[in-house]
Amino acid sequence: MRDALDPAVAAVRRAVRLALTDLEPGSHVLVACSGGADSMALADGATFEGANAGWLVGAVVVDHGLQEGSGAVSRAVADRLAALGCDPVTVVEVRVGREGGPEAAAREARYAALERAGRGDDATVLLGHTLDDQAETVLLGLARGSGTRSLSGMAPVTGRFRRPLLGVRRAETLRACAARGLTVWQDPHNDDRGFARVRVRKDALPGLEEALGPGVTEALARTAAAARLDADLLDEQADRVLEAASRPGGAPGAGALDVQALTDAPTALRRRVLRRAALAAGCPNRDLFVVHVDELDRLVGDWHGQGPLTLPGGVLATREQGTITFTRAAVGR
């Protein structure tokens, strides 16, 4: 008689199977793994399901070089992944810049490395974000005041990236690793309250649970799913407004926008178009907030001849002769 499968292990495997149900035998899959419980449970589930489905499952360990001994940690994680059956397992060293703060810079370097790793074999790259990560992302988006898209959290699929565990709690990945006897690495950065996400994880969410009762984390994740559906629909409609309003000129990718076409559009769509144009002109997504979109919208509906609007990233928005033009500010040499 076979031993009963641990429910947490079963939950992880099922999540991977459902997230990759469209992949054909022979498809390349890469698990992005830090060595923590979430990504180790994901790698374990992916190798199990991959053996049944005929996928070629490898793994990538990104060494950010931000801690002493990070290279040794990365090599140890790679050895564990190889023992699970991941093949190939690659350790990629990246240089983390400073722009946008340490969290954003590390994330940018990591995603760029994972994109490059997946491109060679046209691989699907799996990320170990859990339901808890999703709830944290929604709270961080709410604090930034960046609108519905920010509240929609992380998408299950973004290009070649997939997040199979968005419906799985972090506690379940810990139990799955324990049940499978997997060694996990505890990243000291996960306990450093100097990072906003750590403060949300250790202070904000527990405080909400205490004040409002259990279930807040799941409710935030449900909010993300609902907000994403709304945001997707509004973005589709905003595409049509953007096409109708676009005029030649301005920064590459942003151009200029016809004021009358923007005025005729519903407010929700107009503001999306303005935000998208600002991003295309070079505004960093992490720095473009609702207050900036408010000021852009004033160029459409409350314009009294005011001069260029300065936006994050050195982008200027100027209204002249019935158009709003986005340009990059000159940088001194």
Short mmCIF file of C-alpha atoms in Angstrom, two decimals:
data_model
loop_
_atom_site.label_atom_id
_atom_site.label_comp_id
_atom_site.label_asym_id
_atom_site.label_seq_id
_atom_site.Cartn_x
_atom_site.Cartn_y
_atom_site.Cartn_z
CA MET A 1 0.00 0.00 0.00
CA ARG A 2 1.40 3.40 -0.99
CA ASP A 3 1.91 6.07 1.65
CA ALA A 4 -0.56 8.94 1.44
CA LEU A 5 0.85 11.97 -0.37
CA ASP A 6 1.30 14.98 1.88
CA PRO A 7 -1.45 17.53 1.09
CA ALA A 8 1.06 20.38 0.74
CA VAL A 9 3.15 18.42 -1.76
CA ALA A 10 -0.03 17.54 -3.65
CA ALA A 11 -1.09 21.22 -3.70
CA VAL A 12 2.22 22.32 -5.21
CA ARG A 13 2.21 19.59 -7.83
CA ARG A 14 -1.36 20.32 -8.81
CA ALA A 15 -0.61 24.04 -9.12
CA VAL A 16 2.32 23.31 -11.46
CA ARG A 17 0.28 20.88 -13.53
CA LEU A 18 -2.58 23.33 -14.01
CA ALA A 19 -0.26 26.24 -14.82
CA LEU A 20 1.57 24.29 -17.53
CA THR A 21 -1.26 22.24 -18.98
CA ASP A 22 -0.72 23.76 -22.46
CA LEU A 23 2.93 22.66 -22.75
CA GLU A 24 3.73 19.84 -25.14
CA PRO A 25 6.14 16.97 -24.39
CA GLY A 26 9.67 18.16 -25.07
CA SER A 27 8.95 21.73 -23.98
CA HIS A 28 11.75 23.44 -22.08
CA VAL A 29 10.97 24.63 -18.57
CA LEU A 30 13.33 26.59 -16.33
CA VAL A 31 12.70 27.04 -12.62
CA ALA A 32 14.08 30.26 -11.15
CA CYS A 33 15.31 29.14 -7.74
CA SER A 34 16.86 31.07 -4.87
CA GLY A 35 17.00 28.04 -2.61
CA GLY A 36 14.16 29.27 -0.41
CA ALA A 37 11.11 27.15 0.42
CA ASP A 38 8.89 28.63 -2.29
CA SER A 39 11.24 28.06 -5.20
CA MET A 40 12.54 24.71 -3.89
CA ALA A 41 8.97 23.41 -3.58
CA LEU A 42 8.31 24.72 -7.09
CA ALA A 43 11.40 22.96 -8.47
CA ASP A 44 10.38 19.73 -6.77
CA GLY A 45 6.87 19.95 -8.18
CA ALA A 46 8.12 20.86 -11.65
CA THR A 47 10.53 17.93 -11.86
CA PHE A 48 7.81 15.52 -10.74
CA GLU A 49 5.21 16.85 -13.17
CA GLY A 50 7.82 17.24 -15.90
CA ALA A 51 8.76 13.58 -15.70
CA ASN A 52 5.11 12.64 -16.24
CA ALA A 53 4.47 15.18 -19.00
CA GLY A 54 7.76 14.85 -20.84
CA TRP A 55 8.98 18.40 -20.24
CA LEU A 56 12.71 19.17 -20.12
CA VAL A 57 13.04 20.80 -16.70
CA GLY A 58 16.14 22.83 -15.84
CA ALA A 59 16.82 25.53 -13.29
CA VAL A 60 18.54 28.89 -12.96
CA VAL A 61 20.08 30.25 -9.77
CA VAL A 62 20.76 33.99 -9.87
CA ASP A 63 23.67 35.15 -7.72
CA HIS A 64 23.12 38.84 -6.99
CA GLY A 65 26.46 39.14 -5.22
CA LEU A 66 24.91 41.26 -2.48
CA GLN A 67 26.04 39.14 0.47
CA GLU A 68 29.34 37.66 1.49
CA GLY A 69 29.48 34.04 0.43
CA SER A 70 26.63 34.36 -2.07
CA GLY A 71 28.59 32.35 -4.63
CA ALA A 72 28.91 29.38 -2.28
CA VAL A 73 25.20 29.58 -1.43
CA SER A 74 24.29 29.62 -5.12
CA ARG A 75 26.48 26.60 -5.87
CA ALA A 76 24.95 24.67 -2.96
CA VAL A 77 21.45 25.47 -4.22
CA ALA A 78 22.46 24.35 -7.72
CA ASP A 79 23.66 21.02 -6.31
CA ARG A 80 20.32 20.46 -4.57
CA LEU A 81 18.45 21.25 -7.78
CA ALA A 82 20.58 18.80 -9.74
CA ALA A 83 19.84 16.15 -7.10
CA LEU A 84 16.12 16.79 -7.66
CA GLY A 85 16.57 16.02 -11.35
CA CYS A 86 16.78 19.52 -12.84
CA ASP A 87 18.99 19.46 -15.92
CA PRO A 88 20.69 21.70 -16.76
CA VAL A 89 21.21 23.83 -13.68
CA THR A 90 22.90 27.17 -14.31
CA VAL A 91 24.26 29.72 -11.84
CA VAL A 92 24.15 33.23 -13.30
CA GLU A 93 26.06 36.07 -11.66
CA VAL A 94 24.56 39.54 -12.07
CA ARG A 95 25.61 43.05 -11.18
CA VAL A 96 22.97 44.96 -9.26
CA GLY A 97 22.81 48.68 -9.92
CA ARG A 98 21.52 51.41 -7.63
CA GLU A 99 18.74 53.04 -9.62
CA GLY A 100 15.34 52.81 -7.93
CA GLY A 101 16.68 51.40 -4.66
CA PRO A 102 18.14 47.98 -3.80
CA GLU A 103 14.92 45.98 -4.14
CA ALA A 104 14.02 47.36 -7.56
CA ALA A 105 17.60 47.16 -8.84
CA ALA A 106 17.99 43.53 -7.76
CA ARG A 107 14.64 42.63 -9.30
CA GLU A 108 15.56 44.30 -12.60
CA ALA A 109 18.90 42.47 -12.77
CA ARG A 110 17.27 39.15 -11.87
CA TYR A 111 14.51 39.35 -14.46
CA ALA A 112 16.94 40.38 -17.17
CA ALA A 113 19.13 37.36 -16.37
CA LEU A 114 16.15 35.00 -16.35
CA GLU A 115 14.88 36.37 -19.65
CA ARG A 116 18.27 35.75 -21.24
CA ALA A 117 18.43 32.26 -19.77
CA GLY A 118 15.01 31.33 -21.12
CA ARG A 119 15.53 32.84 -24.54
CA GLY A 120 18.06 30.29 -25.75
CA ASP A 121 15.71 27.30 -25.67
CA ASP A 122 12.53 29.36 -25.81
CA ALA A 123 11.88 28.07 -22.32
CA THR A 124 8.98 28.77 -20.00
CA VAL A 125 10.46 30.29 -16.83
CA LEU A 126 8.73 29.44 -13.55
CA LEU A 127 8.75 31.90 -10.64
CA GLY A 128 7.99 30.86 -7.07
CA HIS A 129 5.70 33.73 -6.02
CA THR A 130 2.97 32.56 -3.65
CA LEU A 131 -0.42 33.83 -2.58
CA ASP A 132 1.31 35.63 0.31
CA ASP A 133 3.63 37.41 -2.14
CA GLN A 134 0.58 38.47 -4.11
CA ALA A 135 -1.09 39.96 -1.04
CA GLU A 136 2.11 41.86 -0.19
CA THR A 137 2.30 43.20 -3.74
CA VAL A 138 -1.27 44.50 -3.56
CA LEU A 139 -0.55 46.33 -0.30
CA LEU A 140 2.61 47.85 -1.74
CA GLY A 141 0.66 48.96 -4.82
CA LEU A 142 -2.02 50.49 -2.62
CA ALA A 143 0.62 52.42 -0.70
CA ARG A 144 2.08 53.79 -3.94
CA GLY A 145 -1.35 54.93 -5.13
CA SER A 146 -0.68 53.75 -8.69
CA GLY A 147 -4.21 52.78 -9.70
CA THR A 148 -6.07 49.63 -10.68
CA ARG A 149 -3.20 48.02 -12.57
CA SER A 150 -0.98 48.25 -9.50
CA LEU A 151 -3.71 46.68 -7.37
CA SER A 152 -3.94 43.76 -9.78
CA GLY A 153 -0.67 42.43 -8.42
CA MET A 154 1.40 39.88 -10.29
CA ALA A 155 -0.07 38.19 -13.35
CA PRO A 156 -0.01 34.38 -13.56
CA VAL A 157 1.60 34.71 -17.01
CA THR A 158 3.84 37.51 -18.28
CA GLY A 159 5.62 36.69 -21.51
CA ARG A 160 7.72 33.59 -20.91
CA PHE A 161 7.33 33.92 -17.12
CA ARG A 162 4.71 31.93 -15.20
CA ARG A 163 3.82 31.93 -11.52
CA PRO A 164 2.17 28.58 -10.73
CA LEU A 165 2.03 29.10 -6.95
CA LEU A 166 -0.07 32.28 -6.78
CA GLY A 167 -2.87 30.22 -5.24
CA VAL A 168 -0.59 28.43 -2.76
CA ARG A 169 0.21 29.79 0.70
CA ARG A 170 3.80 30.25 1.80
CA ALA A 171 3.15 27.94 4.74
CA GLU A 172 2.24 25.18 2.29
CA THR A 173 5.57 25.47 0.47
CA LEU A 174 7.36 25.18 3.81
CA ARG A 175 5.35 22.06 4.66
CA ALA A 176 5.96 20.62 1.20
CA CYS A 177 9.72 21.03 1.58
CA ALA A 178 9.65 19.48 5.04
CA ALA A 179 7.58 16.55 3.81
CA ARG A 180 9.98 15.96 0.94
CA GLY A 181 13.09 16.39 3.11
CA LEU A 182 14.33 19.34 1.07
CA THR A 183 16.99 21.63 2.50
CA VAL A 184 16.02 25.28 2.12
CA TRP A 185 18.07 28.45 2.43
CA GLN A 186 16.90 31.27 4.65
CA ASP A 187 17.80 34.56 2.93
CA PRO A 188 18.78 37.06 5.67
CA HIS A 189 17.31 39.84 3.50
CA ASN A 190 13.89 38.32 4.22
CA ASP A 191 14.26 39.45 7.84
CA ASP A 192 15.65 42.90 7.10
CA ARG A 193 13.03 45.52 7.88
CA GLY A 194 14.99 47.99 5.81
CA PHE A 195 13.08 46.55 2.84
CA ALA A 196 9.49 47.68 2.33
CA ARG A 197 8.28 44.19 1.42
CA VAL A 198 9.70 42.74 4.63
CA ARG A 199 7.89 45.39 6.68
CA VAL A 200 4.65 44.52 4.90
CA ARG A 201 5.24 40.81 5.52
CA LYS A 202 6.21 41.06 9.17
CA ASP A 203 4.27 44.10 10.34
CA ALA A 204 1.49 45.30 8.03
CA LEU A 205 -0.18 42.00 7.13
CA PRO A 206 -0.07 40.56 10.67
CA GLY A 207 -1.45 43.88 11.92
CA LEU A 208 -4.34 43.70 9.46
CA GLU A 209 -5.05 40.11 10.42
CA GLU A 210 -5.14 41.13 14.09
CA ALA A 211 -7.40 44.11 13.45
CA LEU A 212 -9.75 42.57 10.87
CA GLY A 213 -9.58 38.86 11.57
CA PRO A 214 -8.15 35.97 9.56
CA GLY A 215 -8.49 35.79 5.80
CA VAL A 216 -7.00 39.19 4.91
CA THR A 217 -4.19 37.64 2.85
CA GLU A 218 -6.61 35.56 0.78
CA ALA A 219 -8.94 38.56 0.36
CA LEU A 220 -6.09 40.70 -0.98
CA ALA A 221 -5.19 38.00 -3.48
CA ARG A 222 -8.83 37.80 -4.61
CA THR A 223 -8.83 41.58 -4.98
CA ALA A 224 -5.80 41.30 -7.26
CA ALA A 225 -7.56 38.77 -9.49
CA ALA A 226 -10.69 40.93 -9.76
CA ALA A 227 -8.69 44.12 -10.37
CA ARG A 228 -6.70 42.40 -13.10
CA LEU A 229 -9.84 41.53 -15.04
CA ASP A 230 -11.01 45.13 -14.86
CA ALA A 231 -7.58 46.50 -15.74
CA ASP A 232 -7.23 44.17 -18.74
CA LEU A 233 -10.55 45.32 -20.17
CA LEU A 234 -9.79 49.00 -19.61
CA ASP A 235 -6.35 48.58 -21.19
CA GLU A 236 -7.90 47.04 -24.30
CA GLN A 237 -10.26 50.00 -24.62
CA ALA A 238 -7.43 52.44 -23.91
CA ASP A 239 -5.49 50.95 -26.84
CA ARG A 240 -8.19 52.21 -29.19
CA VAL A 241 -8.16 55.68 -27.63
CA LEU A 242 -4.37 55.80 -27.89
CA GLU A 243 -4.51 54.87 -31.55
CA ALA A 244 -7.08 57.58 -32.27
CA ALA A 245 -5.19 60.24 -30.29
CA SER A 246 -1.62 59.53 -31.44
CA ARG A 247 0.15 62.16 -33.50
CA PRO A 248 3.73 62.35 -34.82
CA GLY A 249 6.45 63.96 -32.72
CA GLY A 250 7.85 63.77 -29.23
CA ALA A 251 9.96 61.09 -27.61
CA PRO A 252 10.38 57.74 -29.39
CA GLY A 253 7.53 55.44 -28.44
CA ALA A 254 5.38 58.18 -26.94
CA GLY A 255 4.88 60.76 -29.65
CA ALA A 256 2.20 63.39 -29.16
CA LEU A 257 -1.46 63.10 -28.22
CA ASP A 258 -4.37 65.05 -29.68
CA VAL A 259 -6.13 66.96 -26.90
CA GLN A 260 -9.59 66.79 -28.49
CA ALA A 261 -9.39 63.00 -28.85
CA LEU A 262 -8.38 62.77 -25.19
CA THR A 263 -11.19 65.12 -24.14
CA ASP A 264 -13.76 62.97 -25.94
CA ALA A 265 -12.57 59.79 -24.16
CA PRO A 266 -13.96 58.61 -20.81
CA THR A 267 -11.81 59.73 -17.91
CA ALA A 268 -10.64 56.24 -16.97
CA LEU A 269 -9.41 55.58 -20.51
CA ARG A 270 -7.87 59.03 -20.97
CA ARG A 271 -5.83 58.69 -17.79
CA ARG A 272 -4.59 55.28 -18.90
CA VAL A 273 -3.49 56.70 -22.22
CA LEU A 274 -1.65 59.56 -20.52
CA ARG A 275 0.11 57.21 -18.14
CA ARG A 276 1.08 54.86 -20.95
CA ALA A 277 2.51 57.73 -22.99
CA ALA A 278 4.55 58.90 -20.01
CA LEU A 279 5.96 55.41 -19.51
CA ALA A 280 6.77 55.11 -23.20
CA ALA A 281 8.64 58.42 -23.04
CA GLY A 282 10.89 57.10 -20.29
CA CYS A 283 9.17 57.57 -16.93
CA PRO A 284 10.16 54.70 -14.61
CA ASN A 285 7.09 52.66 -13.72
CA ARG A 286 8.07 52.51 -10.05
CA ASP A 287 8.20 56.34 -9.83
CA LEU A 288 5.09 57.30 -11.80
CA PHE A 289 2.26 57.77 -9.33
CA VAL A 290 -1.38 58.85 -9.47
CA VAL A 291 -0.40 62.43 -8.57
CA HIS A 292 1.62 62.63 -11.80
CA VAL A 293 -1.31 61.35 -13.84
CA ASP A 294 -3.52 63.92 -12.09
CA GLU A 295 -1.24 66.69 -13.33
CA LEU A 296 -1.15 65.22 -16.84
CA ASP A 297 -4.94 65.13 -16.87
CA ARG A 298 -5.00 68.84 -15.94
CA LEU A 299 -3.16 69.54 -19.21
CA VAL A 300 -6.25 68.16 -20.95
CA GLY A 301 -9.18 69.41 -18.89
CA ASP A 302 -7.83 72.27 -16.80
CA TRP A 303 -5.25 73.98 -18.96
CA HIS A 304 -4.63 77.70 -18.52
CA GLY A 305 -1.41 78.03 -20.45
CA GLN A 306 0.76 76.38 -17.79
CA GLY A 307 4.26 75.44 -18.85
CA PRO A 308 5.83 71.99 -19.29
CA LEU A 309 5.08 69.39 -16.66
CA THR A 310 8.20 67.67 -15.29
CA LEU A 311 7.72 63.96 -14.73
CA PRO A 312 9.98 61.28 -13.20
CA GLY A 313 12.88 60.16 -15.34
CA GLY A 314 13.44 63.59 -16.84
CA VAL A 315 10.33 63.45 -19.04
CA LEU A 316 8.55 66.69 -19.98
CA ALA A 317 4.89 66.89 -21.01
CA THR A 318 3.99 70.05 -22.92
CA ARG A 319 0.67 71.23 -24.36
CA GLU A 320 0.97 73.27 -27.54
CA GLN A 321 -1.37 73.81 -30.49
CA GLY A 322 -3.89 71.22 -29.40
CA THR A 323 -1.43 68.43 -28.66
CA ILE A 324 0.37 67.12 -25.59
CA THR A 325 3.94 66.19 -26.45
CA PHE A 326 6.25 64.04 -24.34
CA THR A 327 9.99 64.72 -24.57
CA ARG A 328 13.11 63.92 -22.57
CA ALA A 329 14.72 66.80 -20.72
CA ALA A 330 18.19 67.75 -21.90
CA VAL A 331 20.91 66.33 -19.69
CA GLY A 332 23.90 68.52 -18.99
CA ARG A 333 27.31 67.25 -20.02
#
